[in-house]
Amino acid sequence: MSVSEPGQNLEDIGESESGENPQDTESKQNDSQPQPAGEPGLGQNQQKNRESESGENPQDTESKQNDSQPQPAGLKNKEGVKSSSQQCEQHEHKGSLTEMERFYKEKLQEARFALKQKEEELKSFKDRVAADLSLSIKTGDTESMNNPVSKTKLTEMYNKLKLLQWPKIKDHLKSNAVSREFTRDLTQKMFKDAAEEMERKKKQIDEVFGLIENSSGLTPQKVKEFRQLTIHSLQMNLYHSRKEDLLQSPFLDDGAQYSQDVMENFRLLASECYWLGCLMALNNPPLQPDWENHVPGMDAWDIFPRNIKSV
């Protein structure tokens, strides 16, 4: 037999007398110990039961507690410095853009002002040149293709009369046994009468400008230019007139007897020749068909000269 130590026998006797299991006694001691502040008065088993009933994971609870804890002061300072630095950079960038925008706006304004000045100078130059050129065109020193009564245009109108209009009239007159000589004389007479009438008009204009020259003090060159400008205005007025209205007086001898149809063709021919003769006579210098050098071709009715000449 082994001999028990005195203390051990006493403990066994105490446990036996109390009737409690040593493990139960330890559990009670644990329950009687103070609990953490978050769960006062709860034993370990009860706390686990409550966590199970709440459905929360202890790790999640710990994570939430960590998130709710205040951040260290050093980390906050670093974040604040970083944010302040970004704001400064943004402010500097914005200021740089504003300064650049102001610079280019000023340059654009200067360019617009310079362009406006150039446009005004160009317009002034064009106006001066246009006035001088317009006067030189109308006085015959320069020819413009836009001028409907220029020498080129008058030549085109003469060729149209000779090559397009006259053949139609000629065929009709020939079919009615009209004399070729009578028709030729009538054509020349219309150009001659037109030139004489326009010469009288120009003399009247000269008389007026002669009085102006003596009383106004204008230079002879300016008087000449204004005189020719007046003649050009008369020429343009005739150009826009009805050809039939210009031929007011009888153009045939009273003894001539022709049918109504023939008379209409004569009037058409006479009005075309008289109208064109007026325009040619007012040109500077005056123009007329070259009757002296006209050589008829194979057709005896070829009564219009090939060319026109300056008088």
PDB file of N, CA and C in Angstrom, residues 48-116:
ATOM      1  N   LYS A  48     -21.310  32.483 -26.018  1.00  0.00           N
ATOM      2  CA  LYS A  48     -21.299  31.767 -27.294  1.00  0.00           C
ATOM      3  C   LYS A  48     -22.710  31.552 -27.777  1.00  0.00           C
ATOM      4  N   ASN A  49     -23.608  31.273 -26.822  1.00  0.00           N
ATOM      5  CA  ASN A  49     -24.997  31.078 -27.227  1.00  0.00           C
ATOM      6  C   ASN A  49     -25.581  32.352 -27.805  1.00  0.00           C
ATOM      7  N   ARG A  50     -25.275  33.484 -27.207  1.00  0.00           N
ATOM      8  CA  ARG A  50     -25.789  34.759 -27.709  1.00  0.00           C
ATOM      9  C   ARG A  50     -25.224  35.086 -29.081  1.00  0.00           C
ATOM     10  N   GLU A  51     -23.937  34.817 -29.296  1.00  0.00           N
ATOM     11  CA  GLU A  51     -23.353  35.049 -30.618  1.00  0.00           C
ATOM     12  C   GLU A  51     -24.013  34.184 -31.651  1.00  0.00           C
ATOM     13  N   SER A  52     -24.327  32.935 -31.254  1.00  0.00           N
ATOM     14  CA  SER A  52     -24.980  32.034 -32.209  1.00  0.00           C
ATOM     15  C   SER A  52     -26.376  32.510 -32.536  1.00  0.00           C
ATOM     16  N   GLU A  53     -27.105  33.014 -31.485  1.00  0.00           N
ATOM     17  CA  GLU A  53     -28.453  33.509 -31.714  1.00  0.00           C
ATOM     18  C   GLU A  53     -28.452  34.782 -32.557  1.00  0.00           C
ATOM     19  N   SER A  54     -27.458  35.659 -32.416  1.00  0.00           N
ATOM     20  CA  SER A  54     -27.429  36.915 -33.181  1.00  0.00           C
ATOM     21  C   SER A  54     -27.062  36.692 -34.630  1.00  0.00           C
ATOM     22  N   GLY A  55     -26.492  35.544 -34.987  1.00  0.00           N
ATOM     23  CA  GLY A  55     -26.123  35.237 -36.367  1.00  0.00           C
ATOM     24  C   GLY A  55     -24.886  35.946 -36.840  1.00  0.00           C
ATOM     25  N   GLU A  56     -24.105  36.540 -35.966  1.00  0.00           N
ATOM     26  CA  GLU A  56     -22.896  37.268 -36.349  1.00  0.00           C
ATOM     27  C   GLU A  56     -21.683  36.394 -36.146  1.00  0.00           C
ATOM     28  N   ASN A  57     -20.779  36.540 -37.112  1.00  0.00           N
ATOM     29  CA  ASN A  57     -19.515  35.825 -37.031  1.00  0.00           C
ATOM     30  C   ASN A  57     -18.579  36.628 -36.144  1.00  0.00           C
ATOM     31  N   PRO A  58     -17.892  36.000 -35.225  1.00  0.00           N
ATOM     32  CA  PRO A  58     -16.965  36.746 -34.358  1.00  0.00           C
ATOM     33  C   PRO A  58     -15.922  37.512 -35.152  1.00  0.00           C
ATOM     34  N   GLN A  59     -15.496  36.958 -36.335  1.00  0.00           N
ATOM     35  CA  GLN A  59     -14.495  37.667 -37.147  1.00  0.00           C
ATOM     36  C   GLN A  59     -15.080  38.940 -37.737  1.00  0.00           C
ATOM     37  N   ASP A  60     -16.403  38.860 -38.116  1.00  0.00           N
ATOM     38  CA  ASP A  60     -17.038  40.061 -38.660  1.00  0.00           C
ATOM     39  C   ASP A  60     -17.153  41.128 -37.603  1.00  0.00           C
ATOM     40  N   THR A  61     -17.498  40.692 -36.402  1.00  0.00           N
ATOM     41  CA  THR A  61     -17.622  41.650 -35.298  1.00  0.00           C
ATOM     42  C   THR A  61     -16.304  42.328 -35.020  1.00  0.00           C
ATOM     43  N   GLU A  62     -15.224  41.543 -35.080  1.00  0.00           N
ATOM     44  CA  GLU A  62     -13.893  42.106 -34.833  1.00  0.00           C
ATOM     45  C   GLU A  62     -13.506  43.083 -35.932  1.00  0.00           C
ATOM     46  N   SER A  63     -13.908  42.743 -37.200  1.00  0.00           N
ATOM     47  CA  SER A  63     -13.587  43.632 -38.327  1.00  0.00           C
ATOM     48  C   SER A  63     -14.301  44.956 -38.181  1.00  0.00           C
ATOM     49  N   LYS A  64     -15.604  44.889 -37.745  1.00  0.00           N
ATOM     50  CA  LYS A  64     -16.352  46.128 -37.549  1.00  0.00           C
ATOM     51  C   LYS A  64     -15.738  46.976 -36.460  1.00  0.00           C
ATOM     52  N   GLN A  65     -15.292  46.320 -35.402  1.00  0.00           N
ATOM     53  CA  GLN A  65     -14.672  47.073 -34.316  1.00  0.00           C
ATOM     54  C   GLN A  65     -13.399  47.755 -34.788  1.00  0.00           C
ATOM     55  N   ASN A  66     -12.646  47.035 -35.644  1.00  0.00           N
ATOM     56  CA  ASN A  66     -11.411  47.639 -36.165  1.00  0.00           C
ATOM     57  C   ASN A  66     -11.709  48.842 -37.044  1.00  0.00           C
ATOM     58  N   ASP A  67     -12.825  48.714 -37.856  1.00  0.00           N
ATOM     59  CA  ASP A  67     -13.171  49.828 -38.741  1.00  0.00           C
ATOM     60  C   ASP A  67     -13.611  51.046 -37.960  1.00  0.00           C
ATOM     61  N   SER A  68     -14.267  50.790 -36.825  1.00  0.00           N
ATOM     62  CA  SER A  68     -14.777  51.918 -36.036  1.00  0.00           C
ATOM     63  C   SER A  68     -13.705  52.561 -35.190  1.00  0.00           C
ATOM     64  N   GLN A  69     -12.577  51.894 -35.084  1.00  0.00           N
ATOM     65  CA  GLN A  69     -11.512  52.474 -34.272  1.00  0.00           C
ATOM     66  C   GLN A  69     -10.880  53.647 -35.004  1.00  0.00           C
ATOM     67  N   PRO A  70     -10.490  54.675 -34.361  1.00  0.00           N
ATOM     68  CA  PRO A  70      -9.853  55.846 -34.986  1.00  0.00           C
ATOM     69  C   PRO A  70      -8.514  55.476 -35.618  1.00  0.00           C
ATOM     70  N   GLN A  71      -8.213  56.125 -36.804  1.00  0.00           N
ATOM     71  CA  GLN A  71      -6.968  55.872 -37.511  1.00  0.00           C
ATOM     72  C   GLN A  71      -5.822  56.556 -36.779  1.00  0.00           C
ATOM     73  N   PRO A  72      -4.664  56.048 -37.000  1.00  0.00           N
ATOM     74  CA  PRO A  72      -3.493  56.682 -36.367  1.00  0.00           C
ATOM     75  C   PRO A  72      -3.303  58.100 -36.882  1.00  0.00           C
ATOM     76  N   ALA A  73      -2.802  58.962 -36.071  1.00  0.00           N
ATOM     77  CA  ALA A  73      -2.627  60.377 -36.424  1.00  0.00           C
ATOM     78  C   ALA A  73      -1.647  60.557 -37.576  1.00  0.00           C
ATOM     79  N   GLY A  74      -0.606  59.742 -37.649  1.00  0.00           N
ATOM     80  CA  GLY A  74       0.384  59.861 -38.724  1.00  0.00           C
ATOM     81  C   GLY A  74      -0.209  59.598 -40.089  1.00  0.00           C
ATOM     82  N   LEU A  75      -1.088  58.583 -40.167  1.00  0.00           N
ATOM     83  CA  LEU A  75      -1.721  58.256 -41.447  1.00  0.00           C
ATOM     84  C   LEU A  75      -2.630  59.382 -41.900  1.00  0.00           C
ATOM     85  N   LYS A  76      -3.370  59.953 -40.969  1.00  0.00           N
ATOM     86  CA  LYS A  76      -4.243  61.085 -41.309  1.00  0.00           C
ATOM     87  C   LYS A  76      -3.428  62.260 -41.829  1.00  0.00           C
ATOM     88  N   ASN A  77      -2.316  62.527 -41.218  1.00  0.00           N
ATOM     89  CA  ASN A  77      -1.486  63.653 -41.649  1.00  0.00           C
ATOM     90  C   ASN A  77      -0.966  63.443 -43.064  1.00  0.00           C
ATOM     91  N   LYS A  78      -0.557  62.188 -43.359  1.00  0.00           N
ATOM     92  CA  LYS A  78      -0.064  61.891 -44.712  1.00  0.00           C
ATOM     93  C   LYS A  78      -1.153  62.099 -45.752  1.00  0.00           C
ATOM     94  N   GLU A  79      -2.366  61.615 -45.422  1.00  0.00           N
ATOM     95  CA  GLU A  79      -3.468  61.792 -46.368  1.00  0.00           C
ATOM     96  C   GLU A  79      -3.812  63.270 -46.550  1.00  0.00           C
ATOM     97  N   GLY A  80      -3.765  64.027 -45.477  1.00  0.00           N
ATOM     98  CA  GLY A  80      -4.057  65.455 -45.566  1.00  0.00           C
ATOM     99  C   GLY A  80      -3.031  66.196 -46.406  1.00  0.00           C
ATOM    100  N   VAL A  81      -1.761  65.845 -46.231  1.00  0.00           N
ATOM    101  CA  VAL A  81      -0.696  66.470 -47.013  1.00  0.00           C
ATOM    102  C   VAL A  81      -0.850  66.143 -48.485  1.00  0.00           C
ATOM    103  N   LYS A  82      -1.202  64.864 -48.769  1.00  0.00           N
ATOM    104  CA  LYS A  82      -1.387  64.441 -50.163  1.00  0.00           C
ATOM    105  C   LYS A  82      -2.552  65.188 -50.812  1.00  0.00           C
ATOM    106  N   SER A  83      -3.675  65.295 -50.087  1.00  0.00           N
ATOM    107  CA  SER A  83      -4.837  66.005 -50.616  1.00  0.00           C
ATOM    108  C   SER A  83      -4.530  67.480 -50.847  1.00  0.00           C
ATOM    109  N   SER A  84      -3.816  68.097 -49.924  1.00  0.00           N
ATOM    110  CA  SER A  84      -3.458  69.506 -50.063  1.00  0.00           C
ATOM    111  C   SER A  84      -2.530  69.715 -51.260  1.00  0.00           C
ATOM    112  N   SER A  85      -1.601  68.765 -51.464  1.00  0.00           N
ATOM    113  CA  SER A  85      -0.687  68.854 -52.609  1.00  0.00           C
ATOM    114  C   SER A  85      -1.445  68.756 -53.922  1.00  0.00           C
ATOM    115  N   GLN A  86      -2.423  67.838 -53.987  1.00  0.00           N
ATOM    116  CA  GLN A  86      -3.231  67.706 -55.203  1.00  0.00           C
ATOM    117  C   GLN A  86      -4.026  68.980 -55.477  1.00  0.00           C
ATOM    118  N   GLN A  87      -4.584  69.560 -54.434  1.00  0.00           N
ATOM    119  CA  GLN A  87      -5.340  70.798 -54.613  1.00  0.00           C
ATOM    120  C   GLN A  87      -4.445  71.928 -55.123  1.00  0.00           C
ATOM    121  N   CYS A  88      -3.217  71.995 -54.613  1.00  0.00           N
ATOM    122  CA  CYS A  88      -2.291  73.027 -55.075  1.00  0.00           C
ATOM    123  C   CYS A  88      -1.942  72.832 -56.548  1.00  0.00           C
ATOM    124  N   GLU A  89      -1.706  71.556 -56.912  1.00  0.00           N
ATOM    125  CA  GLU A  89      -1.383  71.275 -58.317  1.00  0.00           C
ATOM    126  C   GLU A  89      -2.551  71.638 -59.227  1.00  0.00           C
ATOM    127  N   GLN A  90      -3.777  71.289 -58.807  1.00  0.00           N
ATOM    128  CA  GLN A  90      -4.952  71.633 -59.606  1.00  0.00           C
ATOM    129  C   GLN A  90      -5.115  73.146 -59.731  1.00  0.00           C
ATOM    130  N   HIS A  91      -4.873  73.845 -58.635  1.00  0.00           N
ATOM    131  CA  HIS A  91      -4.998  75.301 -58.658  1.00  0.00           C
ATOM    132  C   HIS A  91      -3.955  75.923 -59.592  1.00  0.00           C
ATOM    133  N   GLU A  92      -2.702  75.417 -59.509  1.00  0.00           N
ATOM    134  CA  GLU A  92      -1.656  75.923 -60.391  1.00  0.00           C
ATOM    135  C   GLU A  92      -1.974  75.629 -61.851  1.00  0.00           C
ATOM    136  N   HIS A  93      -2.488  74.414 -62.129  1.00  0.00           N
ATOM    137  CA  HIS A  93      -2.840  74.037 -63.507  1.00  0.00           C
ATOM    138  C   HIS A  93      -3.969  74.926 -64.044  1.00  0.00           C
ATOM    139  N   LYS A  94      -4.968  75.164 -63.202  1.00  0.00           N
ATOM    140  CA  LYS A  94      -6.077  76.023 -63.603  1.00  0.00           C
ATOM    141  C   LYS A  94      -5.603  77.447 -63.857  1.00  0.00           C
ATOM    142  N   GLY A  95      -4.710  77.935 -62.988  1.00  0.00           N
ATOM    143  CA  GLY A  95      -4.177  79.270 -63.194  1.00  0.00           C
ATOM    144  C   GLY A  95      -3.368  79.383 -64.471  1.00  0.00           C
ATOM    145  N   SER A  96      -2.604  78.315 -64.780  1.00  0.00           N
ATOM    146  CA  SER A  96      -1.828  78.306 -66.020  1.00  0.00           C
ATOM    147  C   SER A  96      -2.732  78.330 -67.242  1.00  0.00           C
ATOM    148  N   LEU A  97      -3.821  77.547 -67.209  1.00  0.00           N
ATOM    149  CA  LEU A  97      -4.769  77.537 -68.322  1.00  0.00           C
ATOM    150  C   LEU A  97      -5.437  78.898 -68.495  1.00  0.00           C
ATOM    151  N   THR A  98      -5.795  79.526 -67.386  1.00  0.00           N
ATOM    152  CA  THR A  98      -6.436  80.838 -67.453  1.00  0.00           C
ATOM    153  C   THR A  98      -5.500  81.876 -68.071  1.00  0.00           C
ATOM    154  N   GLU A  99      -4.236  81.847 -67.669  1.00  0.00           N
ATOM    155  CA  GLU A  99      -3.260  82.783 -68.223  1.00  0.00           C
ATOM    156  C   GLU A  99      -3.035  82.537 -69.716  1.00  0.00           C
ATOM    157  N   MET A 100      -2.968  81.257 -70.100  1.00  0.00           N
ATOM    158  CA  MET A 100      -2.785  80.914 -71.517  1.00  0.00           C
ATOM    159  C   MET A 100      -3.996  81.347 -72.338  1.00  0.00           C
ATOM    160  N   GLU A 101      -5.185  81.119 -71.774  1.00  0.00           N
ATOM    161  CA  GLU A 101      -6.413  81.516 -72.467  1.00  0.00           C
ATOM    162  C   GLU A 101      -6.459  83.030 -72.659  1.00  0.00           C
ATOM    163  N   ARG A 102      -6.072  83.773 -71.637  1.00  0.00           N
ATOM    164  CA  ARG A 102      -6.045  85.227 -71.737  1.00  0.00           C
ATOM    165  C   ARG A 102      -5.042  85.686 -72.798  1.00  0.00           C
ATOM    166  N   PHE A 103      -3.895  85.025 -72.878  1.00  0.00           N
ATOM    167  CA  PHE A 103      -2.867  85.371 -73.861  1.00  0.00           C
ATOM    168  C   PHE A 103      -3.376  85.181 -75.287  1.00  0.00           C
ATOM    169  N   TYR A 104      -3.992  84.019 -75.534  1.00  0.00           N
ATOM    170  CA  TYR A 104      -4.468  83.738 -76.893  1.00  0.00           C
ATOM    171  C   TYR A 104      -5.673  84.604 -77.263  1.00  0.00           C
ATOM    172  N   LYS A 105      -6.495  84.947 -76.286  1.00  0.00           N
ATOM    173  CA  LYS A 105      -7.602  85.857 -76.565  1.00  0.00           C
ATOM    174  C   LYS A 105      -7.084  87.225 -77.004  1.00  0.00           C
ATOM    175  N   GLU A 106      -6.044  87.705 -76.339  1.00  0.00           N
ATOM    176  CA  GLU A 106      -5.462  88.992 -76.719  1.00  0.00           C
ATOM    177  C   GLU A 106      -4.859  88.929 -78.125  1.00  0.00           C
ATOM    178  N   LYS A 107      -4.152  87.826 -78.414  1.00  0.00           N
ATOM    179  CA  LYS A 107      -3.578  87.665 -79.751  1.00  0.00           C
ATOM    180  C   LYS A 107      -4.663  87.595 -80.820  1.00  0.00           C
ATOM    181  N   LEU A 108      -5.748  86.878 -80.506  1.00  0.00           N
ATOM    182  CA  LEU A 108      -6.851  86.768 -81.462  1.00  0.00           C
ATOM    183  C   LEU A 108      -7.500  88.124 -81.704  1.00  0.00           C
ATOM    184  N   GLN A 109      -7.653  88.905 -80.642  1.00  0.00           N
ATOM    185  CA  GLN A 109      -8.237  90.234 -80.778  1.00  0.00           C
ATOM    186  C   GLN A 109      -7.343  91.140 -81.628  1.00  0.00           C
ATOM    187  N   GLU A 110      -6.032  91.038 -81.423  1.00  0.00           N
ATOM    188  CA  GLU A 110      -5.102  91.835 -82.228  1.00  0.00           C
ATOM    189  C   GLU A 110      -5.169  91.438 -83.699  1.00  0.00           C
ATOM    190  N   ALA A 111      -5.255  90.119 -83.946  1.00  0.00           N
ATOM    191  CA  ALA A 111      -5.330  89.644 -85.334  1.00  0.00           C
ATOM    192  C   ALA A 111      -6.615  90.116 -86.008  1.00  0.00           C
ATOM    193  N   ARG A 112      -7.723  90.065 -85.268  1.00  0.00           N
ATOM    194  CA  ARG A 112      -8.994  90.530 -85.826  1.00  0.00           C
ATOM    195  C   ARG A 112      -8.942  92.023 -86.144  1.00  0.00           C
ATOM    196  N   PHE A 113      -8.344  92.791 -85.262  1.00  0.00           N
ATOM    197  CA  PHE A 113      -8.249  94.231 -85.487  1.00  0.00           C
ATOM    198  C   PHE A 113      -7.382  94.530 -86.716  1.00  0.00           C
ATOM    199  N   ALA A 114      -6.255  93.811 -86.828  1.00  0.00           N
ATOM    200  CA  ALA A 114      -5.380  94.011 -87.991  1.00  0.00           C
ATOM    201  C   ALA A 114      -6.080  93.609 -89.285  1.00  0.00           C
ATOM    202  N   LEU A 115      -6.846  92.501 -89.229  1.00  0.00           N
ATOM    203  CA  LEU A 115      -7.575  92.051 -90.416  1.00  0.00           C
ATOM    204  C   LEU A 115      -8.637  93.064 -90.829  1.00  0.00           C
ATOM    205  N   LYS A 116      -9.317  93.633 -89.837  1.00  0.00           N
ATOM    206  CA  LYS A 116     -10.337  94.634 -90.135  1.00  0.00           C
ATOM    207  C   LYS A 116      -9.719  95.861 -90.793  1.00  0.00           C
TER     208      LYS A 116
END
